Coordinates of C-alpha atoms in Angstrom, one line a residue:
Chain F
X1 CA -90.3 74.0 6.5
X2 CA -87.6 72.5 4.3
X3 CA -84.2 73.7 3.1
X4 CA -82.9 72.8 -0.3
X5 CA -79.2 71.8 0.2
X6 CA -78.4 70.8 -3.3
X7 CA -80.3 70.9 -6.6
X8 CA -79.7 71.0 -10.3
X9 CA -81.8 73.2 -12.6
X10 CA -85.3 72.3 -13.8
X11 CA -86.6 70.9 -10.4
X12 CA -89.8 72.7 -9.6
X13 CA -92.8 72.9 -7.3
X14 CA -95.8 71.3 -9.1
X15 CA -99.3 70.4 -8.2
X16 CA -102.0 69.1 -10.6
X17 CA -101.7 72.3 -12.7
X18 CA -103.7 75.3 -13.6
X19 CA -106.7 74.3 -15.7
X20 CA -109.2 76.9 -16.8
X21 CA -106.9 79.5 -18.3
X22 CA -106.0 78.0 -21.7
X23 CA -108.5 80.5 -23.1
X24 CA -106.0 83.2 -22.3
X25 CA -103.0 81.2 -23.4
X26 CA -101.9 80.0 -20.0
X27 CA -100.6 76.4 -20.1
X28 CA -101.8 74.1 -17.3
X29 CA -98.3 73.1 -16.1
X30 CA -98.5 70.6 -13.2
X31 CA -96.8 67.3 -12.5
X32 CA -95.6 65.3 -15.5
X33 CA -96.5 62.2 -13.6
X34 CA -99.8 63.2 -11.9
X35 CA -100.5 59.6 -10.8
X36 CA -97.3 59.7 -8.6
X37 CA -98.3 63.1 -7.1
X38 CA -101.8 61.9 -6.3
X39 CA -100.7 58.7 -4.7
X40 CA -98.0 60.4 -2.7
X41 CA -100.5 62.9 -1.3
X42 CA -103.1 60.2 -0.6
X43 CA -100.5 58.3 1.5
X44 CA -99.9 61.4 3.7
X45 CA -103.6 62.3 4.1
X46 CA -103.1 65.4 2.0
X47 CA -105.5 66.6 -0.7
X48 CA -104.6 64.6 -3.8
X49 CA -103.7 67.8 -5.6
X50 CA -101.3 69.3 -2.9
X51 CA -98.1 70.7 -4.3
X52 CA -94.9 68.6 -4.2
X53 CA -91.3 68.9 -5.5
X54 CA -90.8 67.5 -8.9
X55 CA -87.2 66.3 -9.4
X56 CA -85.9 65.6 -12.9
X57 CA -82.3 66.6 -12.4
X58 CA -80.2 64.6 -9.8
X59 CA -78.7 64.5 -7.3
X60 CA -81.1 66.4 -5.0
X61 CA -80.8 67.0 -1.3
X62 CA -83.0 68.7 1.3
X63 CA -83.2 69.1 5.1
X64 CA -86.4 69.0 7.0
X65 CA -86.3 71.8 9.5
X66 CA -89.2 70.5 11.5
X67 CA -90.7 67.1 12.2
X68 CA -93.1 66.0 9.5
X69 CA -93.9 63.1 7.2
X70 CA -92.9 62.6 3.5
X71 CA -93.0 60.1 0.7
X72 CA -90.9 59.8 -2.5
X73 CA -93.0 58.6 -5.4
X74 CA -92.5 58.3 -9.2
X75 CA -89.0 57.4 -10.3
X76 CA -87.0 55.0 -8.1
X77 CA -83.9 57.1 -7.4
X78 CA -82.2 55.3 -4.5
X79 CA -83.4 57.8 -1.9
X80 CA -81.8 57.9 1.5
X81 CA -82.6 59.6 4.8
X82 CA -79.5 60.5 6.8
X83 CA -77.7 57.9 4.7
X84 CA -80.2 55.1 5.3
X85 CA -82.1 53.7 2.3
X86 CA -85.6 54.9 1.8
X87 CA -87.9 52.8 -0.3
X88 CA -89.9 54.5 -3.0
X89 CA -93.6 54.6 -2.4
X90 CA -93.1 54.4 1.4
X91 CA -94.4 57.2 3.6
X92 CA -92.2 57.9 6.7
X93 CA -92.1 60.3 9.6
X94 CA -89.0 62.5 10.0
X95 CA -87.5 64.5 12.8
X96 CA -86.3 68.0 12.4
X97 CA -82.8 68.2 10.9
X98 CA -82.9 64.9 8.9
X99 CA -81.5 65.0 5.4
X100 CA -83.2 63.4 2.4
X101 CA -81.0 62.7 -0.6
X102 CA -82.1 61.5 -4.1
X103 CA -79.6 59.9 -6.6
X104 CA -79.8 59.1 -10.3
X105 CA -83.0 57.2 -11.1
X106 CA -82.8 53.5 -11.7
X107 CA -86.3 53.3 -13.1
X108 CA -88.2 56.3 -14.5
X109 CA -87.1 59.9 -14.7
X110 CA -89.2 62.1 -12.4
X111 CA -89.5 61.7 -8.7
X112 CA -92.0 63.5 -6.4
X113 CA -91.2 64.5 -2.9
X114 CA -94.6 64.9 -1.2
X115 CA -94.7 66.3 2.3
X116 CA -97.5 66.3 4.9
X117 CA -99.5 69.5 4.3
X118 CA -98.1 70.0 0.9
X119 CA -95.6 72.7 -0.3
X120 CA -97.0 76.0 0.6
X121 CA -96.0 78.6 -2.0
X122 CA -98.5 81.3 -2.9
X123 CA -101.1 80.1 -5.4
X124 CA -101.2 82.0 -8.7
X125 CA -104.3 81.8 -10.7
X126 CA -105.6 78.9 -8.5
X127 CA -102.4 76.7 -8.6
X128 CA -99.0 76.4 -7.0
X129 CA -97.5 74.9 -10.1
X130 CA -94.4 76.6 -11.5
X131 CA -94.9 77.9 -15.0
X132 CA -91.3 78.3 -16.2
X133 CA -92.3 79.8 -19.6
X134 CA -94.6 82.3 -18.0
X135 CA -92.2 82.9 -15.1
X136 CA -94.9 82.7 -12.4
X137 CA -96.2 80.2 -9.8
X138 CA -94.2 77.8 -7.7
X139 CA -91.1 79.4 -6.2
X140 CA -91.1 82.9 -7.7
X141 CA -91.8 81.5 -11.2
X142 CA -88.4 79.8 -11.4
X143 CA -86.8 76.4 -10.8
X144 CA -85.5 75.6 -7.3
X145 CA -82.0 76.6 -6.4
X146 CA -79.7 75.6 -3.6
X147 CA -80.4 77.7 -0.5
X148 CA -84.2 77.9 -1.1
X149 CA -86.5 77.4 1.9
X150 CA -90.0 76.1 1.3
X151 CA -92.9 76.3 3.7
X152 CA -95.2 73.4 4.1
X153 CA -99.0 73.7 4.8
X154 CA -101.0 72.8 7.8
X155 CA -102.2 69.2 8.1
X156 CA -105.9 69.1 8.9
X157 CA -106.0 65.4 9.8
X158 CA -102.5 64.0 9.9
X159 CA -101.9 60.2 9.6
X160 CA -100.2 58.5 12.5
X161 CA -97.6 56.7 10.4
X162 CA -96.0 53.5 11.8
X163 CA -92.3 53.7 12.6
X164 CA -91.4 51.4 9.8
X165 CA -93.4 53.6 7.3
X166 CA -96.4 52.9 5.2
X167 CA -95.9 51.5 1.7
X168 CA -98.0 51.0 -1.4
X169 CA -97.2 48.8 -4.3
X170 CA -95.6 50.7 -7.2
X171 CA -98.6 51.5 -9.5
X172 CA -96.6 50.1 -12.4
X173 CA -97.2 46.7 -10.8
X174 CA -100.5 47.4 -9.0
X175 CA -102.1 48.5 -12.2
X176 CA -100.3 46.0 -14.5
X177 CA -103.6 44.6 -15.7
X178 CA -104.5 48.0 -17.2
X179 CA -101.1 48.9 -18.7
X180 CA -99.6 46.8 -21.5
X181 CA -96.0 45.6 -21.1
X182 CA -93.2 46.9 -23.3
X183 CA -93.0 45.5 -26.8
X184 CA -89.5 44.8 -28.1
X185 CA -88.2 47.2 -25.5
X186 CA -90.6 50.0 -26.5
X187 CA -93.0 51.6 -24.1
X188 CA -96.6 51.1 -25.4
X189 CA -98.6 54.3 -25.4
X190 CA -102.3 54.3 -26.2
X191 CA -103.7 57.0 -28.5
X192 CA -106.8 57.9 -30.4
X193 CA -106.6 59.1 -34.0
X194 CA -107.1 62.9 -34.2
X195 CA -108.6 65.3 -36.7
X196 CA -106.0 65.2 -39.5
X197 CA -105.3 61.5 -39.2
X198 CA -106.9 60.9 -42.6
X199 CA -104.5 63.3 -44.3
X200 CA -101.6 61.1 -43.7
X201 CA -102.8 58.5 -46.2
X202 CA -100.6 55.4 -46.2
X203 CA -98.0 57.1 -43.9
X204 CA -100.6 56.8 -41.1
X205 CA -99.9 53.1 -40.8
X206 CA -96.3 53.8 -40.1
X207 CA -97.2 56.1 -37.2
X208 CA -98.4 53.0 -35.4
X209 CA -96.1 50.4 -36.8
X210 CA -92.7 51.9 -36.0
X211 CA -91.0 52.4 -32.7
X212 CA -90.2 56.2 -32.2
X213 CA -87.3 57.4 -30.2
X214 CA -87.6 60.2 -27.7
X215 CA -85.1 62.8 -28.9
X216 CA -82.8 64.9 -26.7
X217 CA -85.0 67.9 -27.6
X218 CA -87.6 66.7 -25.2
X219 CA -88.6 68.3 -21.9
X220 CA -91.7 69.3 -19.9
X221 CA -93.0 71.3 -22.9
X222 CA -93.0 68.5 -25.4
X223 CA -91.3 65.3 -26.6
X224 CA -89.8 65.4 -30.1
X225 CA -89.8 61.9 -31.6
X226 CA -87.3 60.6 -34.2
X227 CA -88.0 57.9 -36.7
X228 CA -89.0 57.5 -40.4
X229 CA -90.9 60.7 -41.1
X230 CA -94.6 60.7 -41.8
X231 CA -96.1 63.4 -44.0
X232 CA -99.6 64.5 -45.0
X233 CA -100.5 63.8 -48.7
X234 CA -101.2 67.5 -49.1
X235 CA -99.8 70.4 -47.0
X236 CA -102.3 72.1 -44.7
X237 CA -102.3 75.6 -43.2
X238 CA -104.6 75.2 -40.2
X239 CA -106.4 77.9 -38.3
X240 CA -105.0 78.1 -34.8
X241 CA -106.9 76.0 -32.2
X242 CA -106.6 75.0 -28.6
X243 CA -104.6 71.9 -27.8
X244 CA -104.1 69.7 -24.7
X245 CA -101.2 67.8 -23.4
X246 CA -100.9 64.4 -25.2
X247 CA -101.7 65.8 -28.6
X248 CA -99.4 64.4 -31.3
X249 CA -98.7 67.0 -33.9
X250 CA -96.7 66.5 -37.1
X251 CA -94.6 69.5 -38.1
X252 CA -93.3 69.7 -41.7
X253 CA -90.2 67.6 -40.8
X254 CA -92.6 64.7 -40.5
X255 CA -91.3 63.8 -37.0
X256 CA -94.1 64.0 -34.4
X257 CA -94.1 66.1 -31.3
X258 CA -96.1 65.1 -28.2
X259 CA -97.1 68.2 -26.2
X260 CA -96.6 67.7 -22.5
X261 CA -97.5 69.5 -19.3
X262 CA -95.9 72.9 -20.2
X263 CA -97.2 72.8 -23.8
X264 CA -98.5 75.7 -25.8
X265 CA -102.2 76.1 -25.4
X266 CA -102.8 76.5 -29.1
X267 CA -101.3 75.1 -32.2
X268 CA -101.7 74.8 -36.0
X269 CA -99.7 71.8 -37.0
X270 CA -101.8 68.8 -38.3
X271 CA -102.6 66.4 -35.5
X272 CA -102.3 62.7 -36.2
X273 CA -103.4 61.4 -32.7
X274 CA -103.9 62.2 -29.1
X275 CA -102.5 60.2 -26.2
X276 CA -105.2 59.1 -23.7
X277 CA -105.3 60.8 -20.4
X278 CA -104.5 57.7 -18.4
X279 CA -101.2 57.1 -20.3
X280 CA -99.8 60.6 -19.8
X281 CA -98.0 59.7 -16.6
X282 CA -96.1 56.9 -18.3
X283 CA -94.9 59.4 -20.9
X284 CA -93.8 61.6 -18.0
X285 CA -91.6 58.8 -16.7
X286 CA -90.2 57.9 -20.2
X287 CA -86.5 58.5 -20.7
X288 CA -84.8 60.6 -23.4
X289 CA -83.3 58.1 -25.9
X290 CA -85.9 55.4 -25.1
X291 CA -88.4 54.2 -27.6
X292 CA -92.1 54.1 -27.7
X293 CA -94.8 52.7 -29.8
X294 CA -98.3 54.0 -30.3
X295 CA -101.3 51.7 -30.1
X296 CA -104.8 52.7 -31.1
X297 CA -107.7 52.4 -28.5
X298 CA -111.3 53.5 -28.3
X299 CA -112.8 56.1 -26.0
X300 CA -114.6 53.3 -24.2
X301 CA -111.3 51.5 -23.4
X302 CA -109.7 54.8 -22.4
X303 CA -112.7 55.5 -20.0
X304 CA -112.3 52.0 -18.5
X305 CA -108.6 52.5 -17.8
X306 CA -109.3 56.0 -16.3
X307 CA -111.9 54.5 -13.9
X308 CA -109.5 51.8 -12.8
X309 CA -106.8 54.3 -12.1
X310 CA -109.1 56.6 -10.2
X311 CA -110.3 53.6 -8.1
X312 CA -106.7 52.8 -7.3
X313 CA -106.0 56.3 -6.0
X314 CA -109.2 56.3 -3.9
X315 CA -108.2 52.9 -2.4
X316 CA -104.7 54.2 -1.5
X317 CA -106.2 57.2 0.4
X318 CA -108.8 55.1 2.2
X319 CA -106.5 52.2 3.0
X320 CA -103.7 54.4 4.3
X321 CA -106.0 55.9 6.8
X322 CA -107.4 52.6 7.9
X323 CA -104.0 50.9 8.3
X324 CA -102.6 53.7 10.3
X325 CA -105.6 53.7 12.6
X326 CA -105.5 49.9 13.0
X327 CA -101.8 49.9 13.8
X328 CA -102.3 52.6 16.5
X329 CA -105.0 50.6 18.1
X330 CA -102.8 47.6 18.3
X331 CA -100.0 49.5 19.9
Chain T
X1 CA -109.4 43.6 -11.8
X2 CA -110.0 42.0 -15.2
X3 CA -107.3 41.7 -17.8
X4 CA -109.8 42.5 -20.6
X5 CA -109.5 46.2 -20.0
X6 CA -106.0 46.0 -21.5
X7 CA -107.1 44.2 -24.6
X8 CA -106.9 46.5 -27.6
X9 CA -109.5 46.8 -30.3
X10 CA -108.4 48.8 -33.3
X11 CA -110.8 51.4 -34.6
X12 CA -110.2 51.7 -38.4
X13 CA -110.4 55.5 -38.8
X14 CA -110.5 58.7 -36.8
X15 CA -113.9 59.7 -35.4
X16 CA -114.6 62.8 -37.5
X17 CA -118.1 64.1 -37.9
X18 CA -118.7 66.6 -40.6
X19 CA -122.1 68.3 -40.9
X20 CA -123.6 71.7 -41.7
X21 CA -120.5 73.7 -41.9
X22 CA -118.8 72.2 -38.8
X23 CA -116.5 69.3 -38.1
X24 CA -115.8 67.6 -34.8
X25 CA -112.8 65.5 -34.0
X26 CA -111.1 64.2 -30.8
X27 CA -107.8 65.2 -29.3
X28 CA -106.9 62.3 -27.0
X29 CA -109.6 60.9 -24.8
X30 CA -111.1 64.0 -23.1
X31 CA -110.9 66.8 -25.6
X32 CA -113.0 67.5 -28.7
X33 CA -112.4 70.2 -31.3
X34 CA -115.3 71.7 -33.3
X35 CA -114.1 73.6 -36.4
X36 CA -116.3 75.8 -38.5
X37 CA -115.4 74.7 -42.0
X38 CA -116.7 77.8 -43.8
X39 CA -115.1 81.1 -44.4
X40 CA -112.5 82.5 -42.0
X41 CA -114.5 85.5 -41.0
X42 CA -116.1 87.5 -38.2
X43 CA -119.5 85.9 -38.8
X44 CA -118.1 82.4 -38.1
X45 CA -116.2 83.7 -35.1
X46 CA -119.4 85.3 -33.6
X47 CA -121.1 81.9 -33.8
X48 CA -118.1 80.3 -32.1
X49 CA -118.4 82.9 -29.3
X50 CA -122.1 82.0 -29.0
X51 CA -121.3 78.2 -29.0
X52 CA -118.6 78.8 -26.3
X53 CA -121.2 80.4 -24.0
X54 CA -123.6 77.4 -24.4
X55 CA -120.9 74.6 -24.0
X56 CA -119.4 76.3 -21.0
X57 CA -122.6 75.6 -19.1
X58 CA -122.6 71.8 -19.7
X59 CA -122.0 69.8 -16.5
X60 CA -119.3 67.6 -18.2
X61 CA -117.3 70.6 -19.4
X62 CA -114.0 71.2 -17.6
X63 CA -112.6 73.9 -19.8
X64 CA -113.4 75.6 -23.1
X65 CA -110.8 77.1 -25.4
X66 CA -112.2 79.2 -28.3
X67 CA -109.7 79.4 -31.2
X68 CA -109.8 80.8 -34.7
X69 CA -113.3 79.8 -35.9
X70 CA -113.1 76.7 -33.7
X71 CA -113.7 75.6 -30.2
X72 CA -111.9 73.1 -28.1
X73 CA -113.9 71.5 -25.3
X74 CA -112.1 69.7 -22.5
X75 CA -114.3 67.3 -20.5
X76 CA -114.0 66.3 -16.9
X77 CA -113.9 62.6 -17.7
X78 CA -113.5 60.5 -20.9
X79 CA -116.8 59.8 -22.5
X80 CA -117.8 56.1 -23.2
X81 CA -119.2 57.0 -26.6
X82 CA -117.5 59.9 -28.4
X83 CA -120.1 60.0 -31.1
X84 CA -122.8 61.1 -28.7
X85 CA -120.7 63.9 -27.5
X86 CA -119.7 64.9 -31.1
X87 CA -123.3 65.0 -32.2
X88 CA -124.3 67.1 -29.2
X89 CA -121.6 69.6 -30.1
X90 CA -122.8 69.7 -33.7
X91 CA -126.3 70.3 -32.5
X92 CA -125.2 73.1 -30.3
X93 CA -123.3 74.6 -33.2
X94 CA -126.5 74.5 -35.4
X95 CA -128.4 76.2 -32.6
X96 CA -125.6 78.8 -31.9
X97 CA -126.8 82.2 -32.8
X98 CA -124.5 85.0 -33.6
X99 CA -123.3 87.2 -30.7
X100 CA -120.9 90.1 -30.8
X101 CA -118.6 90.9 -28.0
X102 CA -118.4 94.6 -27.2
X103 CA -114.6 94.9 -26.9
X104 CA -112.2 97.7 -26.2
X105 CA -110.1 99.5 -28.7
X106 CA -106.4 98.8 -28.2
X107 CA -103.7 100.8 -30.1
X108 CA -100.3 99.2 -30.3
X109 CA -97.3 101.4 -31.2
X110 CA -94.9 99.5 -33.5
X111 CA -91.4 100.0 -34.7
X112 CA -91.6 98.4 -38.2
X113 CA -88.5 97.0 -39.9
X114 CA -85.2 97.2 -38.0
X115 CA -83.4 94.4 -36.2
X116 CA -86.5 92.5 -35.1
X117 CA -88.1 92.4 -38.6
X118 CA -86.2 89.2 -39.4
X119 CA -88.8 87.9 -41.9
X120 CA -89.7 91.1 -43.7
X121 CA -87.5 90.4 -46.7
X122 CA -89.0 86.9 -47.1
X123 CA -92.5 88.4 -47.0
X124 CA -91.6 90.9 -49.7
X125 CA -90.2 88.0 -51.9
X126 CA -93.4 86.0 -51.4
X127 CA -95.9 88.8 -51.9
X128 CA -94.0 90.7 -54.6
X129 CA -94.5 93.9 -52.6
X130 CA -91.9 96.4 -51.4
X131 CA -91.1 96.5 -47.7
X132 CA -92.9 99.9 -47.4
X133 CA -96.0 98.4 -49.0
X134 CA -96.1 95.4 -46.7
X135 CA -95.7 97.7 -43.7
X136 CA -98.4 100.1 -44.9
X137 CA -100.9 97.3 -45.6
X138 CA -100.2 96.0 -42.1
X139 CA -100.8 99.2 -40.2
X140 CA -103.7 100.3 -42.3
X141 CA -105.6 97.2 -41.2
X142 CA -108.2 97.1 -38.4
X143 CA -108.0 93.9 -36.5
X144 CA -110.3 91.9 -34.2
X145 CA -109.1 89.7 -31.4
X146 CA -110.7 86.4 -32.3
X147 CA -109.2 84.4 -29.5
X148 CA -106.3 84.2 -27.0
X149 CA -103.9 81.3 -26.8
X150 CA -100.6 79.7 -27.4
X151 CA -98.8 81.8 -24.8
X152 CA -100.1 83.9 -21.8
X153 CA -102.1 86.8 -23.2
X154 CA -101.3 86.2 -26.8
X155 CA -104.1 87.5 -29.0
X156 CA -104.8 86.0 -32.4
X157 CA -105.8 88.9 -34.6
X158 CA -108.1 88.6 -37.6
X159 CA -108.3 91.1 -40.4
X160 CA -105.0 90.6 -42.1
X161 CA -105.0 91.7 -45.8
X162 CA -104.6 88.6 -48.0
X163 CA -101.8 90.3 -49.9
X164 CA -99.6 89.8 -46.9
X165 CA -100.6 86.3 -45.8
X166 CA -97.5 84.4 -45.0
X167 CA -97.4 80.7 -43.9
X168 CA -95.7 79.7 -40.7
X169 CA -92.1 78.9 -41.1
X170 CA -91.0 75.3 -41.7
X171 CA -88.2 75.8 -39.2
X172 CA -89.2 78.1 -36.3
X173 CA -86.9 80.9 -35.2
X174 CA -85.2 79.6 -32.0
X175 CA -85.2 82.7 -30.0
X176 CA -87.7 85.3 -31.2
X177 CA -88.0 88.2 -28.8
X178 CA -91.1 89.1 -26.9
X179 CA -92.8 92.1 -28.6
X180 CA -92.1 91.0 -32.2
X181 CA -95.0 91.9 -34.4
X182 CA -95.7 88.7 -36.5
X183 CA -97.7 87.2 -39.3
X184 CA -98.7 83.5 -39.1
X185 CA -100.7 82.4 -42.1
X186 CA -103.9 84.5 -42.3
X187 CA -103.3 85.8 -38.7
X188 CA -101.3 88.5 -37.1
X189 CA -100.2 89.1 -33.5
X190 CA -97.6 90.3 -31.0
X191 CA -95.2 87.7 -29.5
X192 CA -95.7 87.7 -25.6
X193 CA -92.8 85.3 -24.7
X194 CA -89.2 85.2 -25.9
X195 CA -88.6 81.7 -27.4
X196 CA -89.1 79.5 -30.4
X197 CA -91.6 81.0 -32.8
X198 CA -92.8 79.9 -36.2
X199 CA -94.4 83.2 -37.2
X200 CA -92.9 85.8 -39.4
X201 CA -91.6 89.0 -37.7
X202 CA -91.9 92.4 -39.4
X203 CA -91.6 94.8 -36.4
X204 CA -91.5 95.3 -32.7
X205 CA -93.9 96.6 -30.0
X206 CA -93.3 97.4 -26.4
X207 CA -96.5 96.4 -24.6
X208 CA -96.9 94.2 -21.5
X209 CA -99.6 91.8 -22.6
X210 CA -100.0 89.7 -19.5
X211 CA -99.8 90.1 -15.7
X212 CA -100.4 86.9 -13.7
X213 CA -101.0 88.8 -10.5
X214 CA -103.8 91.0 -12.0
X215 CA -107.5 90.0 -11.6
X216 CA -107.7 90.2 -15.4
X217 CA -104.2 88.9 -16.3
X218 CA -104.6 89.3 -20.1
X219 CA -104.6 92.8 -21.7
X220 CA -106.6 91.6 -24.8
X221 CA -109.9 89.8 -24.7
X222 CA -111.9 88.3 -27.6
X223 CA -113.9 90.9 -29.3
X224 CA -111.4 93.7 -28.8
X225 CA -110.4 95.8 -31.8
X226 CA -106.7 96.4 -32.4
X227 CA -104.9 99.0 -34.5
X228 CA -101.1 99.2 -35.1
X229 CA -99.7 102.6 -35.1
X230 CA -96.3 103.1 -36.8
X231 CA -94.0 104.8 -34.2
X232 CA -91.1 104.5 -36.6
X233 CA -90.2 102.7 -39.8
X234 CA -86.6 101.5 -40.1
X235 CA -85.7 100.2 -43.5

């Protein structure tokens, strides 16, 4: 069990989301950085999709009311346990009563506190993710507030963590071969041209060539980008159709919107591109006010990156268990 | 790990296959949209319902989202060759026979006009009709739920009289209330969440459209028939 001692708004319980209900208009929700969630859970011996706390407003403080193990993944936000520095991506055992505190992030925007056994709120429609728009899931369909108590699940095969903790290399470095470096300070996001790409004529080139700024009107629902507008050569009134997170739509203003985890499930604005699945987590860590650039890739390239990332997550789970077992034998 | 995976090859155009009245295009790496390019009518939607049933059974399908004469297919993993998938979808479309869903009849009581009908005046300007005529045309229609989407339990209704078609707004209303009876292009529906909304409001209905704790969370289902009943008209 954990007690929330301090939180700002918009910090929520999230797992990998609620797929399968877009056909009745229910957004998937889920962690904005699913990679951080999966790795955090793998390091604790949890199911990769166990629920965690997603922090996007700082500072955040909680108390563990019983002994357990945890890891903070995602944004590096100078975490401390009873005042002592906790490295990100390092799983640690804690005693009852210890206090974990997260400060303003130095790198990234969203941190995940994963706990052995996962956060045990009641699943709604197959997921523990909070749907703020729908006001269900997570903790009573709302963001966390100071004074909340959260239960944690049973751990079927707990890891015997070494006293100094168990670390993995930040995936930003570990997977560097598969993720391009920033270009002129802009995050490089890979995308595939979508259905209405051809309607943008010569403006389409500008979609790729300019660096777009993530506007202040950006949140878990979507990122509004600002830059030199791009417009279709003829206006289109589309029939409403299903969309997924990562779709880049262009409303009449000509400034694109990227739909994110809490996105509408349907839309009618022309789509110029779609961000590849393996790059969504990087968007989830991008800061408001920062810039990004889109780069075209093929499905084959996207599939290759996806396999590499999946392999890395598997490795973390397997290796964590092996290392813990080996260290126990040595003791 | 090889660095070659990060090398970027630039495809020249979007992968869009257009054949026999349907068009397939990707959204990102794992989702594909098939759009029927013919008329916006029940016949096309019946084929979409048939296609949905077929594609749902594919082993690589994670999720299907039927839309308005279109179908979004979300796959479990990114396919190496998107054209193979697109062609398979087109073949399934060609083989899709028409099915009709036996839906329920849903009557929705509406207060037309009044404080929630924020876009009624604009609709009159565009259509050249009086507010009374716009309202009468709306409640005399019989509508079919083609698909659900956008927000939990929101039903896209087909059957709107072309005289009162009204494009979505360029600048959405920031805080449209749940229950607003709206027109978006050739479609109509009832807002299920309070929030930003680009559709045009002409009235208000009190009806809970969604309950996440129910075994059937959405009130409407594709195939249902909807009629709007004027409870009052406030002009």
